[in-house]
Coordinates of C-alpha atoms in Angstrom, one line a residue:
M1470 CA -24.1 43.9 31.0
K1471 CA -26.7 44.5 29.0
K1472 CA -29.8 42.4 28.2
Y1473 CA -30.9 41.8 24.7
Q1474 CA -34.3 40.0 24.0
S1475 CA -36.1 39.5 20.7
I1476 CA -39.6 41.7 21.4
V1477 CA -42.3 39.9 20.5
I1478 CA -45.4 42.0 18.5
A1479 CA -48.7 40.4 17.7
L1480 CA -49.8 41.3 14.3
A1481 CA -53.8 41.6 14.0
M1482 CA -54.7 39.3 11.0
L1483 CA -57.2 41.0 8.6
S1484 CA -60.6 39.5 8.6
G1485 CA -63.3 38.6 5.5
C1486 CA -61.2 36.7 3.4
T1487 CA -62.2 36.4 0.1
N1488 CA -64.5 33.4 -1.6
N1489 CA -61.2 31.9 -2.8
N1490 CA -60.5 29.7 0.5
L1491 CA -64.8 28.5 -0.1
L1492 CA -65.6 25.2 -1.5
S1493 CA -68.0 26.1 -4.8
S1494 CA -70.0 23.4 -4.0
E1495 CA -73.5 23.7 -2.9
E1496 CA -73.0 21.2 0.1
S1497 CA -70.1 23.8 1.6
V1498 CA -70.6 25.8 4.4
S1499 CA -71.9 29.1 4.2
T1500 CA -69.9 31.9 3.3
E1501 CA -70.5 33.6 7.2
E1502 CA -69.7 30.0 8.5
S1503 CA -66.4 30.0 6.5
N1504 CA -65.1 33.4 7.3
S1505 CA -65.4 32.5 11.1
I1506 CA -63.3 29.4 10.6
I1507 CA -60.9 31.4 8.2
E1508 CA -60.4 34.3 10.1
Q1509 CA -57.2 34.1 11.6
G1510 CA -56.9 35.8 14.9
E1511 CA -53.5 37.1 16.1
V1512 CA -50.2 35.4 15.1
N1513 CA -46.8 36.2 17.3
V1514 CA -44.4 37.3 14.7
L1515 CA -41.1 36.8 16.7
D1516 CA -39.1 40.1 16.1
N1517 CA -40.1 43.7 14.9
T1518 CA -37.1 43.1 11.9
L1519 CA -38.6 40.6 10.3
N1520 CA -39.1 41.3 6.5
P1521 CA -40.2 38.2 4.7
I1522 CA -39.4 38.9 1.4
P1523 CA -40.8 36.8 -2.0
A1524 CA -38.7 34.0 -3.3
S1525 CA -37.0 34.9 -6.2
D1526 CA -35.1 31.2 -7.0
N1527 CA -35.5 27.8 -6.3
N1528 CA -34.6 27.3 -2.9
R1529 CA -38.7 27.6 -2.2
V1530 CA -40.6 25.8 0.6
F1531 CA -42.6 23.3 -1.1
Y1532 CA -46.2 21.4 -0.5
E1533 CA -46.9 18.3 -1.5
I1534 CA -50.6 17.7 -2.5
F1535 CA -51.8 14.2 -3.2
V1536 CA -54.9 15.7 -5.0
G1537 CA -57.5 12.6 -4.2
S1538 CA -57.2 13.5 -0.5
F1539 CA -57.2 17.5 -0.4
S1540 CA -60.0 19.5 -1.1
D1541 CA -63.6 18.1 -2.6
S1542 CA -65.0 20.9 -4.9
N1543 CA -68.3 18.8 -6.2
G1544 CA -69.5 17.0 -3.5
D1545 CA -68.1 13.7 -4.7
G1546 CA -65.8 12.8 -2.0
I1547 CA -62.4 12.8 -4.3
G1548 CA -60.0 15.8 -4.3
D1549 CA -59.9 17.8 -7.4
L1550 CA -58.2 20.7 -8.8
R1551 CA -60.6 23.1 -8.4
G1552 CA -60.6 22.2 -4.4
I1553 CA -56.8 23.3 -4.9
I1554 CA -58.0 26.4 -6.3
N1555 CA -60.2 27.1 -3.8
R1556 CA -57.7 26.8 -1.4
M1557 CA -55.0 29.0 -2.9
D1558 CA -55.7 32.0 0.1
Y1559 CA -54.9 29.3 2.6
L1560 CA -51.6 28.1 0.7
N1561 CA -50.7 31.4 -0.8
D1562 CA -53.0 34.3 -0.7
G1563 CA -50.4 36.2 -2.5
D1564 CA -49.5 38.8 0.2
I1565 CA -46.5 37.5 2.0
N1566 CA -47.3 40.5 4.9
S1567 CA -50.5 39.3 5.3
G1568 CA -50.6 37.0 7.7
K1569 CA -53.4 35.2 6.2
S1570 CA -51.6 31.9 4.5
L1571 CA -48.8 29.6 4.9
N1572 CA -47.3 31.4 2.3
V1573 CA -45.8 28.0 0.6
E1574 CA -43.7 29.1 -2.2
G1575 CA -44.3 26.1 -4.3
I1576 CA -46.8 23.3 -4.9
W1577 CA -46.4 19.6 -5.9
L1578 CA -49.3 17.9 -7.5
S1579 CA -49.6 14.1 -7.3
P1580 CA -49.9 12.2 -10.8
I1581 CA -53.1 13.8 -12.3
F1582 CA -53.5 12.3 -15.5
K1583 CA -56.2 9.4 -16.3
S1584 CA -56.0 6.5 -14.4
P1585 CA -58.0 3.9 -13.1
S1586 CA -56.3 3.8 -9.6
Y1587 CA -57.3 6.4 -6.6
H1588 CA -53.1 7.1 -6.5
K1589 CA -52.6 7.7 -10.4
Y1590 CA -49.3 6.2 -10.6
D1591 CA -50.7 3.8 -13.1
V1592 CA -51.0 6.2 -16.0
T1593 CA -53.9 5.1 -19.0
D1594 CA -53.5 8.4 -20.6
Y1595 CA -50.7 10.6 -20.1
Y1596 CA -52.5 13.9 -21.8
Q1597 CA -55.6 13.6 -20.3
I1598 CA -56.4 14.7 -16.7
D1599 CA -58.2 12.4 -14.8
P1600 CA -61.7 13.4 -14.9
T1601 CA -62.5 12.5 -11.5
F1602 CA -59.8 15.5 -10.9
G1603 CA -60.9 18.1 -13.4
S1604 CA -60.2 19.5 -16.6
E1605 CA -56.6 20.7 -18.4
E1606 CA -58.6 24.1 -18.4
D1607 CA -58.6 23.6 -14.5
L1608 CA -54.9 22.7 -14.4
V1609 CA -54.3 25.8 -16.7
E1610 CA -56.3 28.2 -14.1
L1611 CA -54.3 26.7 -10.9
I1612 CA -50.9 27.2 -13.0
N1613 CA -51.9 31.0 -13.6
L1614 CA -53.4 31.4 -10.1
C1615 CA -49.9 30.3 -8.4
H1616 CA -47.7 32.0 -10.8
K1617 CA -49.8 35.5 -9.9
R1618 CA -49.0 34.7 -6.4
N1619 CA -45.0 33.9 -7.0
V1620 CA -46.0 29.7 -6.6
K1621 CA -44.3 27.4 -8.4
I1622 CA -45.9 24.2 -9.6
I1623 CA -45.1 20.9 -10.4
I1624 CA -46.5 17.6 -11.1
D1625 CA -45.1 14.1 -10.1
L1626 CA -44.8 12.1 -13.4
P1627 CA -44.6 8.2 -13.3
I1628 CA -42.2 7.5 -16.9
N1629 CA -41.2 4.0 -16.2
H1630 CA -43.9 2.3 -16.2
T1631 CA -47.5 2.6 -17.2
S1632 CA -51.4 1.3 -16.4
N1633 CA -52.1 -1.9 -18.0
S1634 CA -54.9 -0.3 -19.5
N1635 CA -53.0 2.2 -21.3
L1636 CA -53.6 2.1 -25.0
W1637 CA -49.5 1.8 -25.7
F1638 CA -49.3 -1.5 -23.4
L1639 CA -53.0 -2.5 -25.7
K1640 CA -51.0 -2.4 -29.0
F1641 CA -48.1 -3.9 -27.2
S1642 CA -50.0 -6.6 -26.4
Q1643 CA -52.0 -7.3 -29.8
A1644 CA -48.4 -6.9 -31.6
H1645 CA -46.8 -9.7 -29.6
K1646 CA -49.9 -11.8 -30.1
E1647 CA -49.9 -11.6 -33.9
N1648 CA -46.4 -12.4 -33.3
N1649 CA -45.8 -8.7 -35.5
I1650 CA -42.4 -7.4 -34.7
E1651 CA -42.9 -4.8 -37.3
S1652 CA -45.3 -3.0 -35.1
P1653 CA -43.4 0.1 -33.7
F1654 CA -45.1 -1.3 -30.1
Y1655 CA -43.9 -4.6 -30.2
D1656 CA -40.5 -3.4 -28.6
F1657 CA -42.2 -0.7 -26.6
Y1658 CA -42.5 -2.6 -23.1
S1659 CA -39.7 -4.7 -21.4
Y1660 CA -40.3 -8.4 -22.0
I1661 CA -38.7 -11.8 -22.1
E1662 CA -39.5 -15.4 -23.4
N1663 CA -41.4 -17.6 -21.1
G1664 CA -38.7 -19.8 -18.7
E1665 CA -36.1 -16.7 -19.3
V1666 CA -34.7 -15.8 -15.7
V1667 CA -33.5 -12.2 -15.2
P1668 CA -32.4 -12.0 -11.2
N1669 CA -34.2 -9.5 -9.1
R1670 CA -36.8 -8.4 -11.4
K1671 CA -40.7 -9.2 -11.6
F1672 CA -42.6 -10.5 -14.7
A1673 CA -46.2 -11.6 -15.7
S1674 CA -47.1 -13.7 -18.5
L1675 CA -48.3 -12.1 -21.5
S1676 CA -51.9 -13.7 -22.5
G1677 CA -52.0 -15.2 -25.5
T1678 CA -48.3 -15.4 -26.3
N1679 CA -44.9 -17.0 -25.0
H1680 CA -43.8 -14.0 -23.4
S1681 CA -43.8 -12.0 -20.1
Y1682 CA -43.9 -8.5 -19.6
E1683 CA -41.8 -6.9 -16.9
C1684 CA -43.8 -5.3 -13.6
N1685 CA -41.9 -4.8 -11.0
F1686 CA -44.7 -2.6 -8.9
T1687 CA -47.7 -5.0 -9.9
G1688 CA -49.1 -6.8 -12.7
D1689 CA -51.2 -4.0 -13.9
M1690 CA -47.9 -1.5 -13.9
P1691 CA -45.9 -2.9 -16.9
E1692 CA -42.4 -1.5 -17.5
L1693 CA -41.4 0.8 -20.6
N1694 CA -38.8 -0.4 -22.6
F1695 CA -36.1 2.5 -22.4
D1696 CA -33.7 1.0 -25.0
N1697 CA -36.5 2.1 -27.4
G1698 CA -35.6 5.4 -28.8
A1699 CA -39.6 6.0 -30.1
V1700 CA -40.2 5.9 -25.8
H1701 CA -37.8 8.4 -25.3
E1702 CA -39.4 10.7 -27.5
E1703 CA -42.7 10.0 -25.8
V1704 CA -41.8 10.5 -22.9
L1705 CA -40.1 13.9 -23.8
N1706 CA -43.4 14.8 -25.8
I1707 CA -45.3 14.5 -22.2
A1708 CA -43.1 16.8 -20.7
K1709 CA -43.2 19.2 -23.2
H1710 CA -46.8 19.3 -23.7
Y1711 CA -47.0 20.1 -19.9
L1712 CA -44.4 22.6 -20.1
A1713 CA -46.3 24.4 -22.5
L1714 CA -49.3 24.7 -20.6
G1715 CA -46.8 26.4 -18.2
V1716 CA -45.6 23.9 -15.2
D1717 CA -42.6 25.1 -13.4
G1718 CA -41.0 21.4 -13.6
F1719 CA -41.7 17.8 -12.4
R1720 CA -41.1 15.4 -9.9
F1721 CA -40.1 12.0 -11.4
D1722 CA -41.7 9.1 -9.5
A1723 CA -39.2 6.0 -9.0
A1724 CA -36.1 7.4 -11.0
M1725 CA -34.5 4.3 -10.3
Y1726 CA -36.7 2.2 -12.2
I1727 CA -36.2 3.6 -15.4
Y1728 CA -33.5 0.6 -15.9
Y1729 CA -34.6 -1.6 -13.0
T1730 CA -31.7 -0.3 -10.6
D1731 CA -29.0 0.2 -13.1
N1732 CA -28.0 3.4 -11.4
M1733 CA -25.7 4.2 -14.1
A1734 CA -27.8 3.3 -17.1
N1735 CA -30.4 5.6 -15.5
S1736 CA -28.4 8.4 -14.8
A1737 CA -27.4 8.2 -18.3
F1738 CA -30.9 8.6 -19.4
W1739 CA -31.7 11.1 -16.5
N1740 CA -28.7 13.3 -18.4
W1741 CA -30.3 13.2 -21.7
Y1742 CA -33.5 13.7 -20.8
M1743 CA -33.1 16.6 -18.1
E1744 CA -30.5 18.3 -21.5
E1745 CA -33.7 18.4 -23.4
L1746 CA -35.7 20.0 -20.9
R1747 CA -33.5 22.6 -19.8
K1748 CA -33.3 23.8 -23.8
I1749 CA -37.2 24.1 -23.6
K1750 CA -36.8 25.5 -19.5
S1751 CA -33.7 26.9 -18.3
D1752 CA -34.8 27.4 -15.0
I1753 CA -37.0 24.2 -14.7
Y1754 CA -37.5 22.7 -11.0
T1755 CA -37.1 19.1 -10.9
V1756 CA -36.5 16.7 -8.1
A1757 CA -36.4 12.8 -8.4
E1758 CA -37.1 10.2 -6.2
V1759 CA -34.0 7.9 -5.9
W1760 CA -34.8 6.0 -2.4
A1761 CA -31.2 5.0 -1.7
S1762 CA -27.9 5.7 -0.1
D1763 CA -26.4 9.1 -0.1
S1764 CA -23.8 7.6 -2.8
I1765 CA -26.8 6.5 -5.5
V1766 CA -28.7 9.4 -5.0
N1767 CA -25.7 11.4 -5.6
M1768 CA -25.2 9.7 -9.1
Y1769 CA -28.4 11.3 -10.3
Y1770 CA -27.2 14.8 -9.2
D1771 CA -25.4 15.2 -12.6
S1772 CA -28.5 15.9 -14.1
T1773 CA -31.4 16.7 -11.2
D1774 CA -31.7 17.1 -8.0
C1775 CA -33.1 14.2 -5.7
F1776 CA -35.2 14.0 -2.2
N1777 CA -33.0 13.4 0.6
F1778 CA -33.9 10.3 2.4
T1779 CA -31.3 9.8 4.9
M1780 CA -32.8 13.3 6.4
G1781 CA -36.5 12.2 6.3
Q1782 CA -38.5 9.3 7.2
L1783 CA -39.1 7.5 10.7
N1784 CA -35.3 6.7 11.4
G1785 CA -33.8 9.8 9.4
K1786 CA -31.8 12.5 10.8
I1787 CA -34.1 15.0 11.2
A1788 CA -36.1 12.8 13.3
E1789 CA -33.6 11.4 15.4
T1790 CA -32.0 15.3 15.7
A1791 CA -35.4 16.5 17.1
K1792 CA -35.7 13.6 19.8
E1793 CA -32.6 15.1 21.3
G1794 CA -30.4 13.9 19.3
N1795 CA -26.7 15.7 18.6
V1796 CA -27.0 18.7 16.5
N1797 CA -23.8 18.2 15.7
T1798 CA -24.0 15.3 13.6
F1799 CA -26.9 16.9 12.1
T1800 CA -25.1 19.9 10.7
R1801 CA -22.0 18.1 9.7
Y1802 CA -23.8 16.0 7.7
V1803 CA -25.8 18.6 6.1
Q1804 CA -22.4 20.2 5.2
S1805 CA -21.0 16.8 3.8
N1806 CA -23.9 16.6 1.7
L1807 CA -24.2 19.5 0.3
T1808 CA -20.3 19.6 -0.2
D1809 CA -21.0 16.5 -2.4
I1810 CA -24.0 17.6 -4.5
E1811 CA -22.7 20.9 -5.4
K1812 CA -19.5 19.5 -7.2
K1813 CA -21.9 17.7 -9.3
R1814 CA -23.9 20.4 -10.7
E1815 CA -24.0 24.2 -10.9
G1816 CA -27.3 25.1 -9.0
A1817 CA -27.8 21.6 -7.3
M1818 CA -29.7 22.1 -4.0
M1819 CA -30.7 19.7 -1.2
I1820 CA -34.0 18.9 -1.0
S1821 CA -35.1 17.9 2.6
F1822 CA -38.5 16.4 4.1
I1823 CA -39.7 14.9 6.8
T1824 CA -42.1 12.2 5.1
N1825 CA -44.2 12.2 2.2
H1826 CA -46.9 10.1 0.8
D1827 CA -45.1 6.6 1.1
M1828 CA -44.4 7.2 4.7
D1829 CA -46.2 6.6 8.2
R1830 CA -47.0 10.6 9.0
A1831 CA -44.5 12.1 11.1
A1832 CA -46.9 12.9 13.8
G1833 CA -46.9 9.4 14.6
F1834 CA -43.4 9.3 15.9
L1835 CA -42.7 13.3 16.5
T1836 CA -45.5 14.1 18.8
V1837 CA -47.1 17.3 18.7
A1838 CA -47.3 17.5 22.9
S1839 CA -43.4 17.3 22.9
N1840 CA -42.8 20.1 20.3
R1841 CA -40.8 17.5 18.7
M1842 CA -42.8 18.3 15.3
K1843 CA -41.9 21.6 16.1
M1844 CA -38.1 21.1 16.3
A1845 CA -38.0 19.0 13.5
A1846 CA -39.4 21.4 11.4
N1847 CA -36.9 24.2 12.5
L1848 CA -34.4 21.2 11.6
Y1849 CA -35.4 21.1 8.0
L1850 CA -37.0 24.4 6.8
L1851 CA -34.4 26.2 8.5
T1852 CA -31.6 25.2 6.4
K1853 CA -30.0 25.4 2.8
G1854 CA -32.2 24.6 -0.5
S1855 CA -35.9 23.4 -0.8
S1856 CA -37.8 21.7 1.7
F1857 CA -41.0 20.0 1.2
I1858 CA -44.3 19.8 3.7
Y1859 CA -46.7 17.0 3.0
Y1860 CA -50.1 18.2 3.2
G1861 CA -51.9 18.0 6.7
E1862 CA -47.7 17.9 8.2
E1863 CA -48.7 21.6 9.0
I1864 CA -51.9 20.5 11.7
G1865 CA -50.2 17.0 12.6
M1866 CA -52.1 15.0 11.0
K1867 CA -51.6 11.2 11.7
G1868 CA -51.9 7.9 9.5
S1869 CA -50.0 4.7 9.4
R1870 CA -49.5 1.7 6.9
G1871 CA -49.3 -0.9 10.0
G1872 CA -51.7 -3.3 11.6
S1873 CA -53.2 -6.5 9.4
A1874 CA -55.3 -4.0 6.8
S1875 CA -51.6 -2.8 5.9
T1876 CA -52.1 0.0 3.2
D1877 CA -50.5 3.3 1.6
A1878 CA -53.9 4.7 1.3
N1879 CA -53.4 5.4 5.4
R1880 CA -50.6 7.6 4.8
R1881 CA -53.1 9.3 2.3
L1882 CA -55.8 10.5 4.4
A1883 CA -58.4 13.4 3.7
M1884 CA -57.1 16.7 4.6
L1885 CA -58.9 17.5 8.3
W1886 CA -60.2 21.3 6.9
G1887 CA -62.9 20.9 9.8
D1888 CA -65.2 23.4 7.5
G1889 CA -67.8 21.1 5.5
D1890 CA -65.3 20.1 2.9
T1891 CA -66.8 17.1 1.6
I1892 CA -63.3 15.3 0.7
K1893 CA -63.0 11.8 1.8
N1894 CA -60.3 9.0 3.0
P1895 CA -59.2 7.2 -0.3
I1896 CA -60.5 3.7 -1.0
G1897 CA -58.9 0.7 1.0
S1898 CA -58.1 3.1 4.0
T1899 CA -58.7 1.8 7.4
Y1900 CA -57.0 4.6 10.0
P1901 CA -59.3 4.8 12.9
S1902 CA -60.7 8.4 12.9
K1903 CA -60.3 8.6 16.8
N1904 CA -56.5 8.5 16.6
Q1905 CA -56.3 11.9 15.0
T1906 CA -56.2 13.8 17.7
N1907 CA -54.2 17.1 16.9
G1908 CA -57.7 18.9 15.7
T1909 CA -58.4 20.3 12.3
V1910 CA -57.5 23.4 10.2
A1911 CA -60.4 25.2 11.9
D1912 CA -59.4 24.0 15.4
Q1913 CA -55.9 25.4 14.9
I1914 CA -56.5 28.4 12.6
S1915 CA -57.5 30.7 15.3
D1916 CA -55.3 29.3 18.2
E1917 CA -52.2 31.0 18.3
N1918 CA -50.0 28.3 19.9
S1919 CA -50.7 26.0 17.4
L1920 CA -49.2 23.9 14.6
Y1921 CA -50.8 25.1 12.2
N1922 CA -49.4 28.7 13.2
Y1923 CA -46.1 27.7 14.2
Y1924 CA -45.3 26.4 10.4
K1925 CA -46.7 29.9 9.3
K1926 CA -44.3 31.7 11.7
L1927 CA -41.3 29.5 10.8
I1928 CA -42.2 30.1 7.1
L1929 CA -42.1 33.5 7.9
V1930 CA -38.7 33.6 9.5
R1931 CA -37.3 31.4 6.8
R1932 CA -38.4 34.1 4.3
S1933 CA -36.9 37.3 6.5
F1934 CA -33.5 35.5 6.4
P1935 CA -32.5 34.2 2.8
E1936 CA -29.1 33.6 3.8
I1937 CA -30.4 30.6 5.1
A1938 CA -31.8 28.6 2.1
S1939 CA -29.6 30.4 -0.2
G1940 CA -25.8 31.1 1.0
T1941 CA -23.2 28.7 1.5
Y1942 CA -23.2 26.4 4.6
Q1943 CA -20.8 26.3 7.5
A1944 CA -21.7 23.5 10.4
L1945 CA -20.4 24.7 13.7
T1946 CA -18.5 22.8 16.0
T1947 CA -20.0 23.3 19.7
T1948 CA -19.3 21.4 23.0
S1949 CA -22.9 20.5 23.8
E1950 CA -24.4 18.0 21.6
Y1951 CA -27.8 19.9 22.4
V1952 CA -26.8 22.8 20.6
G1953 CA -25.2 23.4 17.3
G1954 CA -26.2 24.7 14.5
F1955 CA -24.2 26.9 11.3
I1956 CA -23.3 30.2 9.6
S1957 CA -25.1 30.9 6.3
T1958 CA -23.4 34.1 4.5
L1959 CA -25.4 35.3 0.9
N1960 CA -23.4 38.2 -0.7
D1961 CA -22.4 40.8 1.8
S1962 CA -24.7 39.3 4.6
S1963 CA -24.4 36.4 7.2
V1964 CA -26.7 34.7 9.9
C1965 CA -25.9 32.4 12.5
V1966 CA -28.6 29.6 13.2
L1967 CA -28.6 27.7 16.6
H1968 CA -30.6 24.6 17.6
N1969 CA -31.5 23.6 21.3
T1970 CA -32.8 20.1 20.7
S1971 CA -33.3 19.2 24.4
S1972 CA -36.3 19.8 26.8
S1973 CA -34.5 22.1 28.9
A1974 CA -32.7 25.6 28.3
K1975 CA -29.5 26.0 27.4
T1976 CA -26.5 28.5 27.3
F1977 CA -24.2 29.2 24.6
D1978 CA -20.8 31.3 25.2
L1979 CA -21.2 33.9 22.2
S1980 CA -17.4 34.5 22.4
T1981 CA -16.6 31.9 20.6
I1982 CA -18.5 33.1 17.3
D1983 CA -18.8 37.0 16.0
Y1984 CA -22.3 36.9 16.2
H1985 CA -24.1 38.9 19.0
T1986 CA -27.6 40.1 18.1
L1987 CA -30.6 38.2 18.5
A1988 CA -32.5 38.9 15.8
T1989 CA -35.0 36.4 16.6
Y1990 CA -36.0 33.3 17.9
I1991 CA -38.6 30.7 17.4
G1992 CA -39.9 27.1 19.4
A1993 CA -41.1 26.2 22.6
E1994 CA -39.7 28.9 24.6
D1995 CA -38.3 31.9 24.5
A1996 CA -34.7 33.1 24.0
S1997 CA -32.2 36.0 25.5
I1998 CA -28.6 37.3 25.5
D1999 CA -26.4 38.6 28.4
G2000 CA -23.5 40.0 27.8
N2001 CA -22.0 36.9 26.0
I2002 CA -24.3 34.2 27.3
L2003 CA -26.9 33.2 25.0
T2004 CA -29.5 31.2 26.7
I2005 CA -32.0 29.2 24.6
G2006 CA -35.0 27.6 25.5
A2007 CA -35.9 24.2 24.8
K2008 CA -36.9 22.8 21.6
T2009 CA -36.1 26.2 20.6
S2010 CA -33.9 27.8 17.5
V2011 CA -32.2 31.3 17.4
I2012 CA -30.9 33.5 14.7
L2013 CA -28.5 35.8 15.4
K2014 CA -26.3 38.7 13.3
K2015 CA -23.0 40.3 13.9

């Protein structure tokens, strides 16, 4: 019997990176020091037949950036747009074969509009970039840089509520105080008469009146009235403005709150909104936050793609499977979900992720040392659709809301660059720095076995087999709960992806499938074929060809 095994080759990474990786601040480290940090040593590419192909559709790997916590360009401790521009070589340097960047294919920016808070989800002015983040010119420069490198950029759009210091709300309040029902702002926000009771909704008294305004998040975030056609036009104009600047689309915050948990009314609004947006940009990329069960999420798929919360978070299917869970259960779920959403709309995509800015970070419950972070990354990045990496996930950053000082700021901590970046943790954060045990970007960038370099390899593998992200998906049924996978076909080419989620090597009889060539593997260990027997190392995934 002949034994086939992937050939591991080491590609020497180029040195002498450009200053796009450096901070513009005088407080940043010197060019000489920064280049020594950014040089990336060697990265093992797992097969000499790997041929990464740049993305040509929306089935991309996105990178969520919480802007205020990512990279600081001017020394004020707050992340900004210029900081992201300076870090583009880290995210995507424009050369998929250089080995110098993560090669993410899209960026999601948290809200960048003028706002009194650190998180910016309470917008004061949708048409002004918050001064702490920079200017509209900075945004346009970032957009253009992304597009030159085949990177799509979407911005977070929270439109169900605004800040209570928004001019719209000030005019609304004034109209009610004056009982001026002729004012165009009198019905701009949702309100009730004092004493009226609306179950399951929150209201706050409107000073100087006998009315209360709806505020389901906090009193500082009044809810717009989407029964008012003028509100529809305003939120449409906001999107038009940023599409004209060149953004590729939007992440829709709190999509269920347009009409508070009235999913039928919400769905009708998003159908109208997306119909209008597609008139402007037919290939617009949008993804909605509908934090609910799949049956509810699927109601929104008529208009837009949605994050898959069933797969993500602490008790989601990705984490459950990565912790030696049943792979067959996972792949059957993926196929079932794809079947449901693809019936809803042509081009509908599964949007997978482990965690985001509203969740405890994954490295806290999927440890790096156990290789569970690597296995989780395999499960969601090697699957169909578009996948989202939360900034810092690739280096195993930690952060959790819990404790007596419970705060979401602990989930949005400063990116651990380790190269002199002046970025600081957001206001109110309490997470102990001693808990960050996985190191910085500077620590990991030259370590061939680091989580950071693993993510780089994984994205290259995904891009080398476009069948995975863009092909049809057929779950396999195997006899082992630890070894399972799927077949994916694109045009006339197909691959078989198999995962071993266990902590020991497992074998698989290839006579049960028509795939006998080991194209590549990626994981904690290696893989090999001897006759019809495939051996997959612990916490490892393989890609087979016919």
